mmCIF file of C-alpha atoms in Angstrom:
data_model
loop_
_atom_site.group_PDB
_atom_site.id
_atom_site.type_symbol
_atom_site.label_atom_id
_atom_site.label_comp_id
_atom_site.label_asym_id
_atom_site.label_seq_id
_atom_site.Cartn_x
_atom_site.Cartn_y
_atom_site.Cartn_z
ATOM 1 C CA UNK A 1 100.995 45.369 -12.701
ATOM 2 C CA UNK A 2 99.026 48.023 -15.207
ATOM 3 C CA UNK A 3 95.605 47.243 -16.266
ATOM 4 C CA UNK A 4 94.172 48.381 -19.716
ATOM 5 C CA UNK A 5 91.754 51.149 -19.479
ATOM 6 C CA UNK A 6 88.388 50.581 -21.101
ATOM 7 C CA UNK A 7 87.735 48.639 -24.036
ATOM 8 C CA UNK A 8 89.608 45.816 -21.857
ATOM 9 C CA UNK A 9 87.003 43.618 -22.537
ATOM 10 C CA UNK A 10 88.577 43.274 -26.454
ATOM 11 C CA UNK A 11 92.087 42.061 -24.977
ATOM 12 C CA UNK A 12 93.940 40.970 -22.253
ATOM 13 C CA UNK A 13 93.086 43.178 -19.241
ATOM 14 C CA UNK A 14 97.067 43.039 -17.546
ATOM 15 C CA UNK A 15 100.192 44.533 -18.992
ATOM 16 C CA UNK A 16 102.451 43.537 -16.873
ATOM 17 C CA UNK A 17 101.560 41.161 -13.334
ATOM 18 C CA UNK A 18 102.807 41.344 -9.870
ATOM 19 C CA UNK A 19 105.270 38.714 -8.755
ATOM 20 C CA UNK A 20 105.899 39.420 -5.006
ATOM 21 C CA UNK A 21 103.407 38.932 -2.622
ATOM 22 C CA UNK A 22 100.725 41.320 -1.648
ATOM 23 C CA UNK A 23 100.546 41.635 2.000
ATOM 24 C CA UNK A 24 98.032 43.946 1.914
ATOM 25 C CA UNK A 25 93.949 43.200 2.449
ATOM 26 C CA UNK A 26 92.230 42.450 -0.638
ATOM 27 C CA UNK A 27 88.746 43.139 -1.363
ATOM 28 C CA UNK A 28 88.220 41.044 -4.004
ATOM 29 C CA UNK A 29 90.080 39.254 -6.980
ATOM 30 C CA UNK A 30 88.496 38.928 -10.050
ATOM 31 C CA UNK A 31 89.568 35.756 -12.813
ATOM 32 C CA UNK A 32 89.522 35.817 -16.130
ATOM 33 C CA UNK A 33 89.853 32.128 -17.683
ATOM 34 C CA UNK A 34 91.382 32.756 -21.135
ATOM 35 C CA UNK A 35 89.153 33.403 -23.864
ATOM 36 C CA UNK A 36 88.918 34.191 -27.663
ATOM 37 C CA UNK A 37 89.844 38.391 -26.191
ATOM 38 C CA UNK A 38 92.842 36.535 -24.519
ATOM 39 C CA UNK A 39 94.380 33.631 -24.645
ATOM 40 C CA UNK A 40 95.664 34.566 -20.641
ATOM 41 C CA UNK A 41 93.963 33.662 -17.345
ATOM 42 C CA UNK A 42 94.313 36.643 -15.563
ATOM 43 C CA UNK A 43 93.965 37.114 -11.870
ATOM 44 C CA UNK A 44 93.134 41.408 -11.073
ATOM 45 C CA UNK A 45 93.069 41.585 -6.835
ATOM 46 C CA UNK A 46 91.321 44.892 -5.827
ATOM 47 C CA UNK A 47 93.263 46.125 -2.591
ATOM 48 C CA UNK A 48 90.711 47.566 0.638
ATOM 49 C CA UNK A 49 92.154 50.503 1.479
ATOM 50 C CA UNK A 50 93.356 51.947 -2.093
ATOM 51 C CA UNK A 51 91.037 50.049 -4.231
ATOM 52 C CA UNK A 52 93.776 49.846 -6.429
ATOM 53 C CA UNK A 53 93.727 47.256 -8.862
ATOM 54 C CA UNK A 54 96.741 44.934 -9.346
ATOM 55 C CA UNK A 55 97.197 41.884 -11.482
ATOM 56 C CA UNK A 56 98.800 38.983 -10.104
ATOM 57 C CA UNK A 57 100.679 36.355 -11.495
ATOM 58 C CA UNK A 58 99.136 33.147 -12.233
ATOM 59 C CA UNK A 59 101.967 30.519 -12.056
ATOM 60 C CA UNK A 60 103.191 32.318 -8.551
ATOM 61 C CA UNK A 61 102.725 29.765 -5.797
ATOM 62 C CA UNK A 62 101.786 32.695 -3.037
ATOM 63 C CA UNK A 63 98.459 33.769 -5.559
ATOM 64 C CA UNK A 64 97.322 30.077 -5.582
ATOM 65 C CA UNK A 65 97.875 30.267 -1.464
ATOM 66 C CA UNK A 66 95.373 33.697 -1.704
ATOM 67 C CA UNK A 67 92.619 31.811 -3.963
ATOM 68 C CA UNK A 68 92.729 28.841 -1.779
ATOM 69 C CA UNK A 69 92.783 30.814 1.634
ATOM 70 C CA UNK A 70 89.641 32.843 0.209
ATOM 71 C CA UNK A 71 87.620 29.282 -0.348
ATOM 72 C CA UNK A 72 88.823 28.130 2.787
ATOM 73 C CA UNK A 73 87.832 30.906 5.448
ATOM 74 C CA UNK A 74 84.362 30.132 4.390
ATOM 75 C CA UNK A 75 82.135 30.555 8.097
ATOM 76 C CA UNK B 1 71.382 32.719 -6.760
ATOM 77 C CA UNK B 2 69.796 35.939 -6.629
ATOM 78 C CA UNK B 3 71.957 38.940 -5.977
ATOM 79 C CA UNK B 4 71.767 41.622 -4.579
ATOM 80 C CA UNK B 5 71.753 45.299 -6.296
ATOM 81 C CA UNK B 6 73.603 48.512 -5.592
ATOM 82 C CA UNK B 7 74.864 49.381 -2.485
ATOM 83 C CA UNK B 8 75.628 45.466 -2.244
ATOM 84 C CA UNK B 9 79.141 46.416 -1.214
ATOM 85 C CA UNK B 10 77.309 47.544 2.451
ATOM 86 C CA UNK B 11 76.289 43.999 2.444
ATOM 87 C CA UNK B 12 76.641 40.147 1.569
ATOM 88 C CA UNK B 13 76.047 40.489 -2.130
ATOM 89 C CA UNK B 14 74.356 36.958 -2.445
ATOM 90 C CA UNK B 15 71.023 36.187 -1.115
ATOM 91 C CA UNK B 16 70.973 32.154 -2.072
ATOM 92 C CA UNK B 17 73.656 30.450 -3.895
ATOM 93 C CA UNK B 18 73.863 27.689 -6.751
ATOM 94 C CA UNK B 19 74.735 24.783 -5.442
ATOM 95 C CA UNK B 20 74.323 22.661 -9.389
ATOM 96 C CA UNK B 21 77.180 22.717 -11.249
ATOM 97 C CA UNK B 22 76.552 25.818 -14.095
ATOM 98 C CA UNK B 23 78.338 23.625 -17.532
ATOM 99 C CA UNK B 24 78.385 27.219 -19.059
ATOM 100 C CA UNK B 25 81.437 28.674 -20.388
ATOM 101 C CA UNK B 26 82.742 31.277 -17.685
ATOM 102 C CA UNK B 27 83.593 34.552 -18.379
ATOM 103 C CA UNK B 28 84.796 36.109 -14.837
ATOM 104 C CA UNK B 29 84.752 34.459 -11.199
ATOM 105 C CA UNK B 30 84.843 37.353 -8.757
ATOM 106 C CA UNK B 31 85.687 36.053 -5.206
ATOM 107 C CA UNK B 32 84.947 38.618 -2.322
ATOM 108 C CA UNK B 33 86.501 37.343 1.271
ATOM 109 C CA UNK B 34 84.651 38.136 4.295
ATOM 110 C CA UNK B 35 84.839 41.428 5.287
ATOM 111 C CA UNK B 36 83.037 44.272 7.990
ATOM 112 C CA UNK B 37 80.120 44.231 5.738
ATOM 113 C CA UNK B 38 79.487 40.552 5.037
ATOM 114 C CA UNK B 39 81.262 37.660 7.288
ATOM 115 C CA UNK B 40 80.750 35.174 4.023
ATOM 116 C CA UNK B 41 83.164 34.393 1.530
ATOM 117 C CA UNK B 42 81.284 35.469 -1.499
ATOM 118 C CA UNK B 43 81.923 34.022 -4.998
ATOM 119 C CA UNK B 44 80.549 35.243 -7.892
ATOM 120 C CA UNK B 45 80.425 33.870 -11.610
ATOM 121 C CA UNK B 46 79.485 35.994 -14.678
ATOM 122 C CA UNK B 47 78.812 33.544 -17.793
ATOM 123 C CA UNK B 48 79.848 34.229 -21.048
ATOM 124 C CA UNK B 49 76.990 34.320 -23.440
ATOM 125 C CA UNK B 50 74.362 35.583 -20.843
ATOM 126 C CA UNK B 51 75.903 38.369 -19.008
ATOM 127 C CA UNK B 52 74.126 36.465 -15.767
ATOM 128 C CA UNK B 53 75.545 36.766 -12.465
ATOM 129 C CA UNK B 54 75.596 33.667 -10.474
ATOM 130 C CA UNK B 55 76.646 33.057 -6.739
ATOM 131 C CA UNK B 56 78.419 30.048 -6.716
ATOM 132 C CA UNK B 57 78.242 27.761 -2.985
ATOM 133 C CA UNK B 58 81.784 28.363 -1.335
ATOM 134 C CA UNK B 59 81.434 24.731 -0.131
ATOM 135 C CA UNK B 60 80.267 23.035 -3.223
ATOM 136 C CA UNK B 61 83.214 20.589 -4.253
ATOM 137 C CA UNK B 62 82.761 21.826 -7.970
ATOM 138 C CA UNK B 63 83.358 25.146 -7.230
ATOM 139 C CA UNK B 64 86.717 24.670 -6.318
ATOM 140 C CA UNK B 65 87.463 22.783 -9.354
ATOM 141 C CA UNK B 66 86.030 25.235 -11.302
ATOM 142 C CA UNK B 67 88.960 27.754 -9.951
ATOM 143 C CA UNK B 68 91.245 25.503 -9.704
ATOM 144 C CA UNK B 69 90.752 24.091 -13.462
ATOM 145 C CA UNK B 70 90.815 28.382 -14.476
ATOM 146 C CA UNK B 71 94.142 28.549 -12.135
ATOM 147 C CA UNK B 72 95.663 25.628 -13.832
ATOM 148 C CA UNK B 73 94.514 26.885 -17.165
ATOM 149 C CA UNK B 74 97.247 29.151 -18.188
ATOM 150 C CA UNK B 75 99.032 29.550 -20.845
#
């Protein structure tokens, strides 16, 4: 689940993506829809507590479940 | 669909949202779930050619499609 350093903007921004699910409280998750830096949609979730950055994988099932639970627990 | 500047994270970030459908080609959709500092899901587009930040309405029927169209968009 490494993210490029700087200069992401130019390319894809993930490396590698996390599979299993994140249990953890996310602070925000950022998408990318593909573009002409990368031909990838990439999904980065920033974590609460660490900040850390991980990127998830698109096609996994549980990261559509996190995007839709986000829209849904509108007030 | 003005936002808020820094120190936003101590708040909601979005003051009014868009609730018209933005045609624009989308660079990044950052989605921020409620938290201790804003009870709103918070979702946030950055278009391509402008740089402009845009809060997107949660609720709006497009929006979803929107993510769910990026989600779907993969490779």
């Amino acid at each position: 689940m490494s993210l490029r350093g700087m200069g992401a903007d130019l390319r894809c921004r993930c490396i590698e993506t996390e599979s299993r699910r994140i249990g953890k409280l996310i602070k925000k998750v950022e998408m990318f829809p593909p573009s002409s830096h990368c031909r990838d949609t990439e999904i980065i979730a920033t974590l609460s507590k660490s900040g850390q950055e991980i990127c998830l994988d698109v096609s996994a099932p549980w990261v559509k479940k996190v995007i839709e639970k986000i829209l849904a627990n509108n007030k």
